[in-house]
């Protein structure tokens, strides 16, 4: 039951991240949708083959699962002139 709960929480959180991203931000949306699709594909493949004990596959899955959270965390920042800036125009490297 807890194993299913983990996946339900992950899918709900990823869906909320996807709905919070605007339609004009195609790169971010594609990363989240790609991650979600890969995880669902892994779960469907698990119905036919046991691949959860393969450590390389699990590490790749964990990496792919983290992508939506990185997209969500990095949404306050933008790149311009090869420098990272806060979306409100402040520089994140300065101490406030």
mmCIF file with all atom_site columns, C-alpha atoms in Angstrom:
data_model
loop_
_atom_site.group_PDB
_atom_site.id
_atom_site.type_symbol
_atom_site.label_atom_id
_atom_site.label_alt_id
_atom_site.label_comp_id
_atom_site.label_asym_id
_atom_site.label_entity_id
_atom_site.label_seq_id
_atom_site.pdbx_PDB_ins_code
_atom_site.Cartn_x
_atom_site.Cartn_y
_atom_site.Cartn_z
_atom_site.occupancy
_atom_site.B_iso_or_equiv
_atom_site.pdbx_formal_charge
_atom_site.auth_seq_id
_atom_site.auth_comp_id
_atom_site.auth_asym_id
_atom_site.auth_atom_id
_atom_site.pdbx_PDB_model_num
ATOM 1  C CA . UNK A 1 1  ? 0.000  0.000  0.000   1.00 0.00 ? 1  UNK A CA 1
ATOM 2  C CA . UNK A 1 2  ? 2.790  2.456  0.822   1.00 0.00 ? 2  UNK A CA 1
ATOM 3  C CA . UNK A 1 3  ? 4.544  1.676  -2.487  1.00 0.00 ? 3  UNK A CA 1
ATOM 4  C CA . UNK A 1 4  ? 1.413  2.723  -4.381  1.00 0.00 ? 4  UNK A CA 1
ATOM 5  C CA . UNK A 1 5  ? 1.120  5.782  -2.127  1.00 0.00 ? 5  UNK A CA 1
ATOM 6  C CA . UNK A 1 6  ? 4.608  6.939  -3.081  1.00 0.00 ? 6  UNK A CA 1
ATOM 7  C CA . UNK A 1 7  ? 3.723  6.839  -6.772  1.00 0.00 ? 7  UNK A CA 1
ATOM 8  C CA . UNK A 1 8  ? 0.353  8.523  -6.253  1.00 0.00 ? 8  UNK A CA 1
ATOM 9  C CA . UNK A 1 9  ? 1.999  11.389 -4.339  1.00 0.00 ? 9  UNK A CA 1
ATOM 10 C CA . UNK A 1 10 ? 4.710  11.707 -6.996  1.00 0.00 ? 10 UNK A CA 1
ATOM 11 C CA . UNK A 1 11 ? 2.165  11.777 -9.825  1.00 0.00 ? 11 UNK A CA 1
ATOM 12 C CA . UNK A 1 12 ? -0.028 14.339 -8.015  1.00 0.00 ? 12 UNK A CA 1
ATOM 13 C CA . UNK A 1 13 ? 2.923  16.613 -7.205  1.00 0.00 ? 13 UNK A CA 1
ATOM 14 C CA . UNK A 1 14 ? 4.262  16.372 -10.753 1.00 0.00 ? 14 UNK A CA 1
ATOM 15 C CA . UNK A 1 15 ? 0.811  17.154 -12.130 1.00 0.00 ? 15 UNK A CA 1
ATOM 16 C CA . UNK A 1 16 ? 0.587  20.239 -9.926  1.00 0.00 ? 16 UNK A CA 1
ATOM 17 C CA . UNK A 1 17 ? 4.020  21.374 -11.124 1.00 0.00 ? 17 UNK A CA 1
ATOM 18 C CA . UNK A 1 18 ? 2.894  20.888 -14.712 1.00 0.00 ? 18 UNK A CA 1
ATOM 19 C CA . UNK A 1 19 ? -0.281 22.889 -14.178 1.00 0.00 ? 19 UNK A CA 1
ATOM 20 C CA . UNK A 1 20 ? 1.665  25.745 -12.570 1.00 0.00 ? 20 UNK A CA 1
ATOM 21 C CA . UNK A 1 21 ? 3.902  26.167 -15.625 1.00 0.00 ? 21 UNK A CA 1
ATOM 22 C CA . UNK A 1 22 ? 2.517  28.514 -18.254 1.00 0.00 ? 22 UNK A CA 1
ATOM 23 C CA . UNK A 1 23 ? 1.783  27.297 -21.771 1.00 0.00 ? 23 UNK A CA 1
ATOM 24 C CA . UNK A 1 24 ? 4.333  29.726 -23.229 1.00 0.00 ? 24 UNK A CA 1
ATOM 25 C CA . UNK A 1 25 ? 7.165  27.985 -21.341 1.00 0.00 ? 25 UNK A CA 1
ATOM 26 C CA . UNK A 1 26 ? 7.477  25.024 -23.684 1.00 0.00 ? 26 UNK A CA 1
ATOM 27 C CA . UNK A 1 27 ? 10.936 23.910 -22.600 1.00 0.00 ? 27 UNK A CA 1
ATOM 28 C CA . UNK A 1 28 ? 9.941  23.560 -18.958 1.00 0.00 ? 28 UNK A CA 1
ATOM 29 C CA . UNK A 1 29 ? 6.661  21.847 -19.826 1.00 0.00 ? 29 UNK A CA 1
ATOM 30 C CA . UNK A 1 30 ? 8.442  19.378 -22.107 1.00 0.00 ? 30 UNK A CA 1
ATOM 31 C CA . UNK A 1 31 ? 10.894 18.445 -19.353 1.00 0.00 ? 31 UNK A CA 1
ATOM 32 C CA . UNK A 1 32 ? 8.082  17.776 -16.884 1.00 0.00 ? 32 UNK A CA 1
ATOM 33 C CA . UNK A 1 33 ? 5.944  15.862 -19.398 1.00 0.00 ? 33 UNK A CA 1
ATOM 34 C CA . UNK A 1 34 ? 8.952  13.818 -20.513 1.00 0.00 ? 34 UNK A CA 1
ATOM 35 C CA . UNK A 1 35 ? 9.798  12.935 -16.932 1.00 0.00 ? 35 UNK A CA 1
ATOM 36 C CA . UNK A 1 36 ? 6.222  11.994 -16.164 1.00 0.00 ? 36 UNK A CA 1
ATOM 37 C CA . UNK A 1 37 ? 6.010  9.857  -19.297 1.00 0.00 ? 37 UNK A CA 1
ATOM 38 C CA . UNK A 1 38 ? 9.261  8.054  -18.500 1.00 0.00 ? 38 UNK A CA 1
ATOM 39 C CA . UNK A 1 39 ? 8.131  7.220  -14.961 1.00 0.00 ? 39 UNK A CA 1
ATOM 40 C CA . UNK A 1 40 ? 4.742  5.949  -16.144 1.00 0.00 ? 40 UNK A CA 1
ATOM 41 C CA . UNK A 1 41 ? 6.528  3.863  -18.790 1.00 0.00 ? 41 UNK A CA 1
ATOM 42 C CA . UNK A 1 42 ? 8.799  2.407  -16.112 1.00 0.00 ? 42 UNK A CA 1
ATOM 43 C CA . UNK A 1 43 ? 5.785  1.468  -13.998 1.00 0.00 ? 43 UNK A CA 1
ATOM 44 C CA . UNK A 1 44 ? 4.008  -0.133 -16.962 1.00 0.00 ? 44 UNK A CA 1
ATOM 45 C CA . UNK A 1 45 ? 7.161  -2.057 -17.887 1.00 0.00 ? 45 UNK A CA 1
ATOM 46 C CA . UNK A 1 46 ? 7.270  -3.278 -14.296 1.00 0.00 ? 46 UNK A CA 1
ATOM 47 C CA . UNK A 1 47 ? 4.046  -5.184 -14.933 1.00 0.00 ? 47 UNK A CA 1
ATOM 48 C CA . UNK A 1 48 ? 5.884  -7.440 -17.382 1.00 0.00 ? 48 UNK A CA 1
ATOM 49 C CA . UNK A 1 49 ? 9.466  -7.475 -16.138 1.00 0.00 ? 49 UNK A CA 1
ATOM 50 C CA . UNK A 1 50 ? 11.146 -6.975 -12.777 1.00 0.00 ? 50 UNK A CA 1
ATOM 51 C CA . UNK A 1 51 ? 13.553 -4.103 -13.349 1.00 0.00 ? 51 UNK A CA 1
ATOM 52 C CA . UNK A 1 52 ? 13.455 -2.496 -9.916  1.00 0.00 ? 52 UNK A CA 1
ATOM 53 C CA . UNK A 1 53 ? 16.421 -4.544 -8.663  1.00 0.00 ? 53 UNK A CA 1
ATOM 54 C CA . UNK A 1 54 ? 18.709 -3.285 -11.419 1.00 0.00 ? 54 UNK A CA 1
ATOM 55 C CA . UNK A 1 55 ? 20.670 -0.480 -9.774  1.00 0.00 ? 55 UNK A CA 1
ATOM 56 C CA . UNK A 1 56 ? 21.527 1.337  -13.015 1.00 0.00 ? 56 UNK A CA 1
ATOM 57 C CA . UNK A 1 57 ? 17.868 1.484  -14.017 1.00 0.00 ? 57 UNK A CA 1
ATOM 58 C CA . UNK A 1 58 ? 16.849 2.678  -10.550 1.00 0.00 ? 58 UNK A CA 1
ATOM 59 C CA . UNK A 1 59 ? 19.461 5.446  -10.509 1.00 0.00 ? 59 UNK A CA 1
ATOM 60 C CA . UNK A 1 60 ? 18.303 6.629  -13.931 1.00 0.00 ? 60 UNK A CA 1
ATOM 61 C CA . UNK A 1 61 ? 14.693 6.555  -12.735 1.00 0.00 ? 61 UNK A CA 1
ATOM 62 C CA . UNK A 1 62 ? 15.552 8.613  -9.633  1.00 0.00 ? 62 UNK A CA 1
ATOM 63 C CA . UNK A 1 63 ? 17.364 11.143 -11.818 1.00 0.00 ? 63 UNK A CA 1
ATOM 64 C CA . UNK A 1 64 ? 14.385 11.409 -14.174 1.00 0.00 ? 64 UNK A CA 1
ATOM 65 C CA . UNK A 1 65 ? 11.992 11.713 -11.223 1.00 0.00 ? 65 UNK A CA 1
ATOM 66 C CA . UNK A 1 66 ? 13.950 14.717 -9.918  1.00 0.00 ? 66 UNK A CA 1
ATOM 67 C CA . UNK A 1 67 ? 13.647 16.748 -13.131 1.00 0.00 ? 67 UNK A CA 1
ATOM 68 C CA . UNK A 1 68 ? 10.190 18.267 -12.408 1.00 0.00 ? 68 UNK A CA 1
ATOM 69 C CA . UNK A 1 69 ? 11.337 19.424 -8.974  1.00 0.00 ? 69 UNK A CA 1
ATOM 70 C CA . UNK A 1 70 ? 14.427 21.057 -10.465 1.00 0.00 ? 70 UNK A CA 1
ATOM 71 C CA . UNK A 1 71 ? 12.241 22.804 -13.039 1.00 0.00 ? 71 UNK A CA 1
ATOM 72 C CA . UNK A 1 72 ? 9.935  24.022 -10.274 1.00 0.00 ? 72 UNK A CA 1
ATOM 73 C CA . UNK A 1 73 ? 12.802 25.239 -8.088  1.00 0.00 ? 73 UNK A CA 1
ATOM 74 C CA . UNK A 1 74 ? 14.556 27.005 -10.949 1.00 0.00 ? 74 UNK A CA 1
ATOM 75 C CA . UNK A 1 75 ? 11.448 28.815 -12.155 1.00 0.00 ? 75 UNK A CA 1
ATOM 76 C CA . UNK A 1 76 ? 12.349 31.933 -10.143 1.00 0.00 ? 76 UNK A CA 1
ATOM 77 C CA . UNK A 1 77 ? 15.566 32.389 -12.089 1.00 0.00 ? 77 UNK A CA 1
ATOM 78 C CA . UNK A 1 78 ? 16.310 33.311 -15.682 1.00 0.00 ? 78 UNK A CA 1
ATOM 79 C CA . UNK A 1 79 ? 19.413 33.544 -17.857 1.00 0.00 ? 79 UNK A CA 1
ATOM 80 C CA . UNK A 1 80 ? 20.344 36.707 -19.683 1.00 0.00 ? 80 UNK A CA 1
ATOM 81 C CA . UNK A 1 81 ? 23.754 37.797 -20.920 1.00 0.00 ? 81 UNK A CA 1
ATOM 82 C CA . UNK A 1 82 ? 25.151 34.461 -19.679 1.00 0.00 ? 82 UNK A CA 1
ATOM 83 C CA . UNK A 1 83 ? 24.341 35.423 -16.082 1.00 0.00 ? 83 UNK A CA 1
ATOM 84 C CA . UNK A 1 84 ? 21.776 33.992 -13.704 1.00 0.00 ? 84 UNK A CA 1
ATOM 85 C CA . UNK A 1 85 ? 19.296 36.548 -12.369 1.00 0.00 ? 85 UNK A CA 1
ATOM 86 C CA . UNK A 1 86 ? 16.287 36.411 -10.131 1.00 0.00 ? 86 UNK A CA 1
ATOM 87 C CA . UNK A 1 87 ? 13.046 36.723 -12.105 1.00 0.00 ? 87 UNK A CA 1
ATOM 88 C CA . UNK A 1 88 ? 12.297 39.995 -10.303 1.00 0.00 ? 88 UNK A CA 1
ATOM 89 C CA . UNK A 1 89 ? 15.559 41.487 -11.531 1.00 0.00 ? 89 UNK A CA 1
ATOM 90 C CA . UNK A 1 90 ? 17.614 40.937 -8.400  1.00 0.00 ? 90 UNK A CA 1
ATOM 91 C CA . UNK A 1 91 ? 20.914 39.124 -8.489  1.00 0.00 ? 91 UNK A CA 1
ATOM 92 C CA . UNK A 1 92 ? 20.684 35.867 -6.454  1.00 0.00 ? 92 UNK A CA 1
ATOM 93 C CA . UNK A 1 93 ? 24.391 35.898 -5.595  1.00 0.00 ? 93 UNK A CA 1
ATOM 94 C CA . UNK A 1 94 ? 24.138 39.079 -3.510  1.00 0.00 ? 94 UNK A CA 1
ATOM 95 C CA . UNK A 1 95 ? 23.429 38.816 0.185   1.00 0.00 ? 95 UNK A CA 1
ATOM 96 C CA . UNK A 1 96 ? 20.330 40.772 1.193   1.00 0.00 ? 96 UNK A CA 1
#
